[in-house]
Coordinates of C-alpha atoms in Angstrom, one line a residue:
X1 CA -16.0 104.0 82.9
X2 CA -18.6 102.1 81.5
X3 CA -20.8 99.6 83.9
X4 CA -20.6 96.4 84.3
X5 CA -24.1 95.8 82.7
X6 CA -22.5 97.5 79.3
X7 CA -19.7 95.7 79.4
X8 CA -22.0 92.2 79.6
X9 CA -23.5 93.4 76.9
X10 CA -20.9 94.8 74.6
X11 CA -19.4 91.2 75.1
X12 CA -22.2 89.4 74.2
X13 CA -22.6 91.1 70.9
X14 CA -18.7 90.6 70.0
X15 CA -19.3 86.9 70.6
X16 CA -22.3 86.0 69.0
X17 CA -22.5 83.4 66.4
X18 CA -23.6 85.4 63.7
X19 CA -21.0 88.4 64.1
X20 CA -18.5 85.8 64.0
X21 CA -19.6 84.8 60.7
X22 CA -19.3 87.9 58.9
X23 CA -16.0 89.0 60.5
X24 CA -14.9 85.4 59.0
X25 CA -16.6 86.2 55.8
X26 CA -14.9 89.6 55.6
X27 CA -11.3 87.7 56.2
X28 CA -11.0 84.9 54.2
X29 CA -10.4 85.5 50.6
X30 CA -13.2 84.8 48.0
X31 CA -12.5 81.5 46.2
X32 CA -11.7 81.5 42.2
X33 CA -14.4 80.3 40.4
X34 CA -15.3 76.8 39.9
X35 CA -13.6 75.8 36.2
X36 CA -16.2 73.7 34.0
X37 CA -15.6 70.2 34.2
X38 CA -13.6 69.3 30.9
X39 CA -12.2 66.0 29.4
X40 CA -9.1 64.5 30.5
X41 CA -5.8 65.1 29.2
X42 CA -4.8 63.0 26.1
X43 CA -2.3 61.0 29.2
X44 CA -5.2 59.6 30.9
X45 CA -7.4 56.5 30.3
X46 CA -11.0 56.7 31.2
X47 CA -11.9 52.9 32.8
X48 CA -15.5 52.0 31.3
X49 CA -17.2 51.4 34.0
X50 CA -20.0 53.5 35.6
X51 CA -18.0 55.9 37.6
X52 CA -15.2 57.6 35.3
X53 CA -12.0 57.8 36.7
X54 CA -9.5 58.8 35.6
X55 CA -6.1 56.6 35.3
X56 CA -2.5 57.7 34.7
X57 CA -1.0 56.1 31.7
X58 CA 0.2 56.1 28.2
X59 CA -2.3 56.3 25.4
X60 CA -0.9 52.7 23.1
X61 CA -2.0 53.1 19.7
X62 CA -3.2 49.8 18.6
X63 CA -1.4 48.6 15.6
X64 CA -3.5 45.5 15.1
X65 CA -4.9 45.0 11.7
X66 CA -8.4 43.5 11.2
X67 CA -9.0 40.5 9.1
X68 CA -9.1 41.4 5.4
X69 CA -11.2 40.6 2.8
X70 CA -9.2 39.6 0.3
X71 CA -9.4 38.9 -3.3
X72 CA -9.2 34.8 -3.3
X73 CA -6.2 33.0 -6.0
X74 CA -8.5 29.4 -5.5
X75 CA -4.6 27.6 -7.6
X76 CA -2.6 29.3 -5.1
X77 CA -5.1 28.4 -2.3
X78 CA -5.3 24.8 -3.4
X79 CA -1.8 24.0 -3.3
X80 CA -1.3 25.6 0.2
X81 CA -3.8 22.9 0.6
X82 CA -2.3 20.2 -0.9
X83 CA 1.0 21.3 0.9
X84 CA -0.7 21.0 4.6
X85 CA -2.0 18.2 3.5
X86 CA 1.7 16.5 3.0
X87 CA 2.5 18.2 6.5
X88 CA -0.1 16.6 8.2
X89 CA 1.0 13.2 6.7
X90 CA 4.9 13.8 7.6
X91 CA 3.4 14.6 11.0
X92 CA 1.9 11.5 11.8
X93 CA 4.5 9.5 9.7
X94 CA 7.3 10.8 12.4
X95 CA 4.9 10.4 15.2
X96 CA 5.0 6.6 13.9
X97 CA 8.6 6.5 13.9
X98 CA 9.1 8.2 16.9
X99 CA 7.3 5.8 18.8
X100 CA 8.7 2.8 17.1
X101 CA 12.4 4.6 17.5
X102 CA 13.3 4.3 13.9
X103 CA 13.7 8.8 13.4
X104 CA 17.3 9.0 12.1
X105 CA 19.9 11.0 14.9
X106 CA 20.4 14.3 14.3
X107 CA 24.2 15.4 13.0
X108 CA 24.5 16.7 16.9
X109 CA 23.7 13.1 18.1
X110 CA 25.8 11.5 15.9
X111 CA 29.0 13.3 16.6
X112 CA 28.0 12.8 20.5
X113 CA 27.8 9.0 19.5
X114 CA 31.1 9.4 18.0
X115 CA 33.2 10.5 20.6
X116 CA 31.6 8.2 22.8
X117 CA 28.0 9.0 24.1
X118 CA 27.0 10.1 27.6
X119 CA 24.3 10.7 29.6
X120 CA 24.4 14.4 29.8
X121 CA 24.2 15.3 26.0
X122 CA 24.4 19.3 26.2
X123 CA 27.5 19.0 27.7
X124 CA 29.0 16.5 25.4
X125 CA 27.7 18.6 23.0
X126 CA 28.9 21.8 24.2
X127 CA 32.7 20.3 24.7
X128 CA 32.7 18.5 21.2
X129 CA 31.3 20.8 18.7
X130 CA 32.5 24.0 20.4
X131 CA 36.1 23.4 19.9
X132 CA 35.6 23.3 16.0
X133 CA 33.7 26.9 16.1
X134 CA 36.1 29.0 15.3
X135 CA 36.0 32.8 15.3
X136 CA 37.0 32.7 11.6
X137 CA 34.6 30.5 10.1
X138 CA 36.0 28.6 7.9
X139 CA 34.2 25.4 8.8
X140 CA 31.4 27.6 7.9
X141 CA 31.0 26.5 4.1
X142 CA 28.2 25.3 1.6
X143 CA 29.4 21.2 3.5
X144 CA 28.4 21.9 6.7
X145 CA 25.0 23.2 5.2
X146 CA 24.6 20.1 3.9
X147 CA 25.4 17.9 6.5
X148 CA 22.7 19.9 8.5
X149 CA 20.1 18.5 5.6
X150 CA 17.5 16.2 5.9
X151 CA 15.6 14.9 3.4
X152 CA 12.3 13.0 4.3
X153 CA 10.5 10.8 1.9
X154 CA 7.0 9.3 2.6
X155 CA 4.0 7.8 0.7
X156 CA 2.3 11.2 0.4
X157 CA 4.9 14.0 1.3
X158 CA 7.8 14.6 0.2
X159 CA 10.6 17.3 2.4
X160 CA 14.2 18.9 2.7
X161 CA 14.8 20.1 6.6
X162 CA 17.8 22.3 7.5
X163 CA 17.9 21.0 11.0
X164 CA 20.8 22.9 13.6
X165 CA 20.0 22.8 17.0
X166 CA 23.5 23.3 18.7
X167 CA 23.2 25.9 21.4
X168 CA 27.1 26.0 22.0
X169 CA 27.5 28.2 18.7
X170 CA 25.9 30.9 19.9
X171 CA 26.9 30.3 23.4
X172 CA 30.5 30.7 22.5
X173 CA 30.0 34.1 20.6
X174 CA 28.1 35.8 22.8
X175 CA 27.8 39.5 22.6
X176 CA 30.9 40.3 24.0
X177 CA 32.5 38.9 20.7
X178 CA 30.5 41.5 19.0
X179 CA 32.6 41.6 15.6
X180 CA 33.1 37.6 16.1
X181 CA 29.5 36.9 16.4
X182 CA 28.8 39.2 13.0
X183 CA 31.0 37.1 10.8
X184 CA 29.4 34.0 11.9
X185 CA 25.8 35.0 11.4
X186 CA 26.9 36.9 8.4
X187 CA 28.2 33.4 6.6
X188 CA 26.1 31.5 8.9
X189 CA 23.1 32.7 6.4
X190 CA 25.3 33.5 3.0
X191 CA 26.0 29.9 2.5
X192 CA 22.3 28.3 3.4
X193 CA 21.2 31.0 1.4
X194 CA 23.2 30.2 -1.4
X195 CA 23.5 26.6 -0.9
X196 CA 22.5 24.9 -4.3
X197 CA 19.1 23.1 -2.4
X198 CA 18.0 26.2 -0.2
X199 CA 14.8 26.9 -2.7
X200 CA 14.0 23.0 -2.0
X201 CA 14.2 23.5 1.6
X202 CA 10.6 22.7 3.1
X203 CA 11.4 23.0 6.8
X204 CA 13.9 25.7 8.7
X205 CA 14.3 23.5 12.1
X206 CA 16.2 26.0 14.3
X207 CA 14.8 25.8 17.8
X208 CA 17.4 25.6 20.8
X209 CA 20.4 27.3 18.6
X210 CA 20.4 29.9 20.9
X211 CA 19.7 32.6 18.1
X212 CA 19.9 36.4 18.7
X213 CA 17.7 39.0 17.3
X214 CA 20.9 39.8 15.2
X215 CA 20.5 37.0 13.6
X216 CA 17.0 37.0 12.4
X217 CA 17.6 40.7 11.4
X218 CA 20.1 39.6 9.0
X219 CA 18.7 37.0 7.6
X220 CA 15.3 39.2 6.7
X221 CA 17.9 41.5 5.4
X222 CA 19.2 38.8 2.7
X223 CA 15.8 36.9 1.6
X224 CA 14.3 40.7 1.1
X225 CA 16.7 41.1 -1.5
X226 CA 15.3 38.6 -3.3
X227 CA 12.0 37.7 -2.0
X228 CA 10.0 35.4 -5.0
X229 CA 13.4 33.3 -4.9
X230 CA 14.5 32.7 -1.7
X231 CA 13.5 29.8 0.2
X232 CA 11.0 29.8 -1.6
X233 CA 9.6 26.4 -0.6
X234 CA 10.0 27.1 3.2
X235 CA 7.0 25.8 4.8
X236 CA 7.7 25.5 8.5
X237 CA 9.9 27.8 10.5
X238 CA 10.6 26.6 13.9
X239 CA 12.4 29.2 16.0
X240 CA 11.5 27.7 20.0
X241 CA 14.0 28.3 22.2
X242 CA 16.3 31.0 21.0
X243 CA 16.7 34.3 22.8
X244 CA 14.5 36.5 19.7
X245 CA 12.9 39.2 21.6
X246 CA 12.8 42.7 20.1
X247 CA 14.7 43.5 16.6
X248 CA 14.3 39.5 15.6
X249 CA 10.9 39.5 16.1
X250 CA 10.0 42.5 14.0
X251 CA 12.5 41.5 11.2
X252 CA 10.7 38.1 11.2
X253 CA 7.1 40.4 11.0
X254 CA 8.8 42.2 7.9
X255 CA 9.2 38.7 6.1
X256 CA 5.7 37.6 6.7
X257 CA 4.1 40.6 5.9
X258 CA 6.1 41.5 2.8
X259 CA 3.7 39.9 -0.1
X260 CA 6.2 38.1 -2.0
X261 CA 8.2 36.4 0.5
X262 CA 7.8 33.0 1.8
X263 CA 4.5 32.9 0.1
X264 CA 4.0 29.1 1.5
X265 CA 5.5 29.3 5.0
X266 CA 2.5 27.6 6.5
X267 CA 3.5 27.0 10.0
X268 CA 5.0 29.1 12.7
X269 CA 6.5 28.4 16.1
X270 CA 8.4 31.0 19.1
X271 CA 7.7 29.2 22.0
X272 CA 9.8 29.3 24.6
X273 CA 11.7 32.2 24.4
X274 CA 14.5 32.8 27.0
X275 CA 13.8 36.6 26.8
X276 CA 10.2 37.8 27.0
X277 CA 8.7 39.3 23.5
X278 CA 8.7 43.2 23.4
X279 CA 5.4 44.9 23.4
X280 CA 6.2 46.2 19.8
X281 CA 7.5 42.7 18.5
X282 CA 4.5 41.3 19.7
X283 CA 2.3 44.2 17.7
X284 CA 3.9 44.4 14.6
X285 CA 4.2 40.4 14.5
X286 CA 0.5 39.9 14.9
X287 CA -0.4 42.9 12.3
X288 CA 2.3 41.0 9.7
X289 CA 0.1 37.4 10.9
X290 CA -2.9 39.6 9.7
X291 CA -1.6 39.7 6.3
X292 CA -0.2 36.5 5.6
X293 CA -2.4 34.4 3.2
X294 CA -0.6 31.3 4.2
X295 CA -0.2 30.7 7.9
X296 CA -2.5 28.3 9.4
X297 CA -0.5 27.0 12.7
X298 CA 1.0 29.8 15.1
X299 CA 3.1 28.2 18.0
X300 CA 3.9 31.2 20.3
X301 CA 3.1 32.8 23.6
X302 CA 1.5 36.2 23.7
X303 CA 0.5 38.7 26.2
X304 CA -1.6 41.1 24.1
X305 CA -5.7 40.0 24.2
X306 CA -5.6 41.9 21.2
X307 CA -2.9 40.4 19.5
X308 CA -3.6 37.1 20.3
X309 CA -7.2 37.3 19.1
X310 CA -5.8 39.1 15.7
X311 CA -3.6 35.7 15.2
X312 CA -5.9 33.3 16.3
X313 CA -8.6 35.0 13.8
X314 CA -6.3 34.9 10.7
X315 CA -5.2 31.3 11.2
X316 CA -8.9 30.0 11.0
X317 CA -9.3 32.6 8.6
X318 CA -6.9 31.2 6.2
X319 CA -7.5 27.7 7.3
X320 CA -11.3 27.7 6.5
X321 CA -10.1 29.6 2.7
X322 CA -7.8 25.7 2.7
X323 CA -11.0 24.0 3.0
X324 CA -13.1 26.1 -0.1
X325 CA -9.7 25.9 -2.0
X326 CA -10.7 21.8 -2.2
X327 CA -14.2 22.2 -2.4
X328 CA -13.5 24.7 -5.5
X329 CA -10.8 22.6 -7.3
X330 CA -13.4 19.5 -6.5
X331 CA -16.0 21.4 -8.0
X332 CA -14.1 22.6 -11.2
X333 CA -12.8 19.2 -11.9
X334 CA -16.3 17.6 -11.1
X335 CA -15.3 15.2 -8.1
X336 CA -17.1 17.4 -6.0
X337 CA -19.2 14.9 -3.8
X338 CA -23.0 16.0 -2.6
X339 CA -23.3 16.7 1.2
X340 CA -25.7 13.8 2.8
X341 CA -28.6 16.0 3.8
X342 CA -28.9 15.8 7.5
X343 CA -31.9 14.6 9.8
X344 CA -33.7 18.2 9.6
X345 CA -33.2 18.8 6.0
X346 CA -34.3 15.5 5.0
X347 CA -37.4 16.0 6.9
X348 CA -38.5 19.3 5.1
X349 CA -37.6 17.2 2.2
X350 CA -40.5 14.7 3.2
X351 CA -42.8 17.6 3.9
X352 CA -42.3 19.1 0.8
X353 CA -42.8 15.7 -0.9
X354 CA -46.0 15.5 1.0
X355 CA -45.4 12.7 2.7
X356 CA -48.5 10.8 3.8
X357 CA -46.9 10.2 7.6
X358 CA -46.8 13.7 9.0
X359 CA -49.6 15.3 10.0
X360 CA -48.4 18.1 12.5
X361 CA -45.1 19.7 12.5
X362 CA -43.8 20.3 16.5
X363 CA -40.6 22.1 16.4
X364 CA -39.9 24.2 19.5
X365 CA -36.2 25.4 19.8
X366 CA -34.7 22.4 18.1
X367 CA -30.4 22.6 17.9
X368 CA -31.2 20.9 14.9
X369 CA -33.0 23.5 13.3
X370 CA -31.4 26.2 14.4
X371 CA -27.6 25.1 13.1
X372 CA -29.0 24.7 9.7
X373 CA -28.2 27.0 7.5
X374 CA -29.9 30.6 6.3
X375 CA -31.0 29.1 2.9
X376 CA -32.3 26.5 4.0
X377 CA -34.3 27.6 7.3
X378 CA -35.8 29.7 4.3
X379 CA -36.8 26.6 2.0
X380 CA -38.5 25.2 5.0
X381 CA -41.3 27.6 5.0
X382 CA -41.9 26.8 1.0
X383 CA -42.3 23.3 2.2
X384 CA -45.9 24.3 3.1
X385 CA -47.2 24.9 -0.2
X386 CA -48.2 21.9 -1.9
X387 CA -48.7 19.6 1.4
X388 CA -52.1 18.1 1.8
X389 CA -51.5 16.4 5.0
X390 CA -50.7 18.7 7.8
X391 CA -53.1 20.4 9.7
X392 CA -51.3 22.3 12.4
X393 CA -47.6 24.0 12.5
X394 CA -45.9 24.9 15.4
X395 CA -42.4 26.4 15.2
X396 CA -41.3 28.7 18.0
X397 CA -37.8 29.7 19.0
X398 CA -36.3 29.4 16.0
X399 CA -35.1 32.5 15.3
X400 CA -37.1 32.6 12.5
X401 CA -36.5 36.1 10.3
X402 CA -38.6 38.0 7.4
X403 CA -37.4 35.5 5.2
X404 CA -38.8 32.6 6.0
X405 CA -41.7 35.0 6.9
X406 CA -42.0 36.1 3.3
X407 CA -41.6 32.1 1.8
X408 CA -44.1 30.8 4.5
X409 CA -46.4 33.4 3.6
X410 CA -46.4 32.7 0.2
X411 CA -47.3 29.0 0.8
X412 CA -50.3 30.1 3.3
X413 CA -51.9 31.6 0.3
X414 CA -51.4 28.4 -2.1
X415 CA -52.0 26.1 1.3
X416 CA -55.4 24.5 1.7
X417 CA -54.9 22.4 4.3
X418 CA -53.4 24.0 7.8
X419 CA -56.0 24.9 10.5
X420 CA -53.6 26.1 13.1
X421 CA -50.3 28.3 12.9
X422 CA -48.2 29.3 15.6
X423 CA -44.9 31.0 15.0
X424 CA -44.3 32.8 18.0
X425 CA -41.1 33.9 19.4
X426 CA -38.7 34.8 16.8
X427 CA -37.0 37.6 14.7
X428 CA -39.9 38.6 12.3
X429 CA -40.2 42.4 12.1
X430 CA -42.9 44.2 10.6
X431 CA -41.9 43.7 6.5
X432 CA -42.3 39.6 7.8
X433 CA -45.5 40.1 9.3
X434 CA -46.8 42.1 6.7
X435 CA -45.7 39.1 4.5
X436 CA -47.7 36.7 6.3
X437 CA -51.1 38.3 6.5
X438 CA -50.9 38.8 2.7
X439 CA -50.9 35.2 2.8
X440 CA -53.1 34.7 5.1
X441 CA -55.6 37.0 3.6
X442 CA -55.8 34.6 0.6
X443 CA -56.0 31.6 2.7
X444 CA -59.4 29.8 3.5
X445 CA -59.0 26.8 5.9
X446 CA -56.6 28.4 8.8
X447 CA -58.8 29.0 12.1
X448 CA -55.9 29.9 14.4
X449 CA -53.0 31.9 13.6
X450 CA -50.2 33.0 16.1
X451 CA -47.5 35.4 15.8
X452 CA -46.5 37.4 19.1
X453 CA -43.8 37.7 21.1
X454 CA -40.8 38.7 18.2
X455 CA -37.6 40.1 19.4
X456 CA -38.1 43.0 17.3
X457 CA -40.7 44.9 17.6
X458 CA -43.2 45.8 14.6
X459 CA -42.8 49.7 13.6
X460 CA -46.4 51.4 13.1
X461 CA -46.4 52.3 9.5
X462 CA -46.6 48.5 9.3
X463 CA -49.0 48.0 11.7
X464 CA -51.7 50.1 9.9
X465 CA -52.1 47.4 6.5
X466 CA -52.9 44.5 8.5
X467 CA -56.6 44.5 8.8
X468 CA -56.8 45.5 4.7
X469 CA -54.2 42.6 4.3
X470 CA -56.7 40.3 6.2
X471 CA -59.8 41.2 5.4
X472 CA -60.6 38.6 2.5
X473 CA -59.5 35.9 4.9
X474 CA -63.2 34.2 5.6
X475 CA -61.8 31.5 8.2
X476 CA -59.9 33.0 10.9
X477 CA -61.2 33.6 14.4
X478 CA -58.5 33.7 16.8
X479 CA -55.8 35.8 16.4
X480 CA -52.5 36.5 18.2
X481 CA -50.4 39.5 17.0
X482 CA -48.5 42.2 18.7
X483 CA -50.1 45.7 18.1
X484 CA -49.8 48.6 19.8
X485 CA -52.3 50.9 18.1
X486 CA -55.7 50.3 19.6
X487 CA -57.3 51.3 16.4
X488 CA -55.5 48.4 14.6
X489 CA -57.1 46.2 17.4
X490 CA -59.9 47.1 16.8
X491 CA -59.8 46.6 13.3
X492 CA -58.7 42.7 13.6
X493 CA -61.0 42.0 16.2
X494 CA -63.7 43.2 13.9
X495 CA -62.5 40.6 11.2
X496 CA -62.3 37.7 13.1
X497 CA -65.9 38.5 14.8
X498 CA -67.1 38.8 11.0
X499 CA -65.2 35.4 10.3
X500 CA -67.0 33.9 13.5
X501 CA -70.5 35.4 12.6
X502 CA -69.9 34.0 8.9
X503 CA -69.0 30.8 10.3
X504 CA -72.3 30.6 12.3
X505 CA -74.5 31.5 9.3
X506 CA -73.0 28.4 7.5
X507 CA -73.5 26.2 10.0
X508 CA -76.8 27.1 10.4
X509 CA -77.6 27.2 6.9
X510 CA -76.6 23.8 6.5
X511 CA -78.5 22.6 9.6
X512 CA -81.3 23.7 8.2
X513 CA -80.4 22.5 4.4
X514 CA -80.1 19.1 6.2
X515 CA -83.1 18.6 8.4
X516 CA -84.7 19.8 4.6

């Protein structure tokens, strides 16, 4: 039997911290190794912040379209104009009446007056029209399309409206009356199709009818097959307040996209909805906006950023090509009226004139300046070559670019009169800069020249002509231009201390010419 002294120490050596490691070692299993770190699957969305993490969700493809450059029809574009134009007048003209209460009542209205008013008119409405809807339509006929017209007639427009806004239609054949509800939207549409003034019809005034998608399905259906001909006049289409979610949606986006159909419909409106737009309607209705050459107003409610900034885009997109269609027939016909120059322009103007009453030009981030135009930021700097009366120009954040670099140097080497130049802080790259010492190279009166701090910095290959560009220059002596290479430093240091040891040899020649 072994001692207790043994047996101490046989224990100690079971239970010691390092046996007990490699017992544990020996047990546990060896882990697989680590797997390369690889890219999500195609079902997750990385956020785009710093830390990727992964999030669970469906890939969406986005269907939007970007705006298109497209091939511009200036007749087509100017009557679009000339039709807004007649919208906008109707607009205000029935804002008039409205106010004054001269708008004529609506055939709704007038069959509520009839049977003896009320206060609540949707449910005199609902109980007075509803009982003449019957399920077989024969009410439904090319008279009750023209009872539902409304011709408008002003001093500069001229318009046809198809105006139904009866909610109890639709509300009587609801779904349930599936095969019902068919037949009226089926004649509903035949005989305002085929009505004898539908391609006269400027406005489509349905909002609050309580329309289905069915309906607007139907009726893309029908002007599809005859696109260049029906309602071919239709100019607004106001669908607020039906029930179009899905299927109507999308049938309307085929209409607006298709290239031939309602080629003038100029105005759009969906709010209001009682059933919130599908994420697909609301896609392929903003890529069909992104086509349309015509649609300048957009009424509706959208949850996509994307989609609404796609809509929002094309509608000043094809409201600005409005604006050139004028200009363009204006020019062509040669009523085309000269912009008044503004403040800014007119002042270059004067400089260029060489106007006697500047003598410095100060102009040091000026809004003014910097909403002018490309072209003419550039004919400022050519502004500078025949004046005789300004001495010192100072034009800093400006965002001044090689253009206006390449014009203002040509004028420094005509120029004969500017002692001082300061462009600093702008956009001039290297090509600019290289620009301006050519000028300045043939220029003899300028003593100061600046032209550091540009938001883009000057590449060395252009660095290295400088000093041969500025070495005929006799006048300089101060100096301010961003280098990096010492050796080019050194260079134009050299040529102003030649200009400045010139200088002195002139002045002291002619002291000494002058005391004789």
């Amino acid at each position: 039997m072994p001692s207790l002294k043994e047996r101490m120490a046989a224990f100690q050596d079971a239970s010691s911290p390092d046996k007990f490691q490699e017992e544990k070692r020996a047990t546990t299993p060896k882990a697989m190794p680590r797997a390369r770190s690889r890219s999500p699957p195609p079902n997750f969305l990385t956020n785009s912040g710093g830390k990727k993490k992964p999030v669970r969700g469906k890939v969406v493809e986005n269907h939007v379209s970007p705006v298109r450059q497209r091939p511009k029809d200036w007749d087509y574009l100017f009557d679009l104009a000339n039709r807004f134009d007649q919208f906008k007048a109707e607009e205000a003209d029935q804002k008039k009446k409205k106010a004054a209460g001269e708008l004529p009542p609506t055939p709704e209205k007038e069959a509520n007056e009839e049977e003896g008013g009320g206060t609540d008119i949707r449910a005199a409405l609902e109980g007075v029209m509803a009982g003449s809807y019957t399920a077989s339509a024969d009410w439904l006929n090319q008279d009750w399309i023209t009872e539902h017209l409304v011709e408008s007639t002003g001093e500069n427009y001229k318009s046809l409206t198809f105006n139904f806004n009866d909610p109890s239609l639709f509300k009587k054949f609801t779904k349930v009356q599936d095969k019902d509800r068919k037949v009226i939207i089926a004649k509903f549409i035949s005989n305002l199709l085929s009505h004898p003034k539908s391609g006269e019809i400027t406005r489509l005034d349905l909002h609050g009818a309580l329309l289905p998608d069915e309906f607007m399905e139907e009726l893309s259906v029908e002007i599809l097959k005859k696109p260049t001909s029906t309602l071919k006049n239709l100019q607004v289409l106001n669908l607020e307040s039906n029930l179009l979610q899905g299927k109507g949606i999308e049938a309307l986006a085929k209409m607006i996209r298709h290239d031939l159909s309602l080629r003038y419909l100029q105005v759009l409106q969906l709010e209001n909805q009682g059933k919130t737009m599908t994420s697909d309607a609301e896609s392929a209705l903003a890529t069909a906006i992104g086509h349309s050459n015509s649609l300048v107003v957009c009424s509706l409610r959208v949850r996509g950023a994307m989609e609404k900034k796609e809509i929002d885009d094309i509608t000043a997109y094809n409201m600005d090509h409005l604006r050139q269609a004028r200009r363009e027939h204006a020019a062509k016909s040669g009523t085309l009226k000269t912009r008044k120059r503004n403040e800014m322009e007119q002042y270059f103007d004067k400089i260029a004139a060489n106007d006697a009453s500047i003598t410095a030009v100060d102009i040091v981030g000026d809004q003014k300046f910097l909403t002018l135009k490309a072209a003419e930021k550039v004919k400022s700097g050519a502004a500078f070559a025949t004046n005789t009366n300004i001495k010192t120009l100072k034009m800093q954040k400006l965002g001044l670019d090689d253009d206006f670099a390449k014009q203002l140097g040509e004028s420094l080497a005509k120029n004969s009169t500017l002692e001082k130049v300061v462009i600093d802080s702008n956009a001039i790259t290297g090509a600019g800069i290289k620009a301006l010492f050519a000028g300045l190279g043939q220029n003899s009166t300028i003593v100061e020249f600046q032209v550091r701090h540009q938001s883009k910095t000057m590449a060395s290959t252009d660095e290295q002509p400088l000093p041969e560009l500025l070495e005929p220059n006799k006048s300089i002596i101060k100096l301010g231009v961003d280098c990096r290479d010492q050796l080019i430093k050194m260079k134009l240091d050299k040529v102003t201390n030649n200009n400045r040891e010139h200088q002195r040899k002139l002045r002291a020649a002619a002291k000494k010419a002058a005391a004789g």
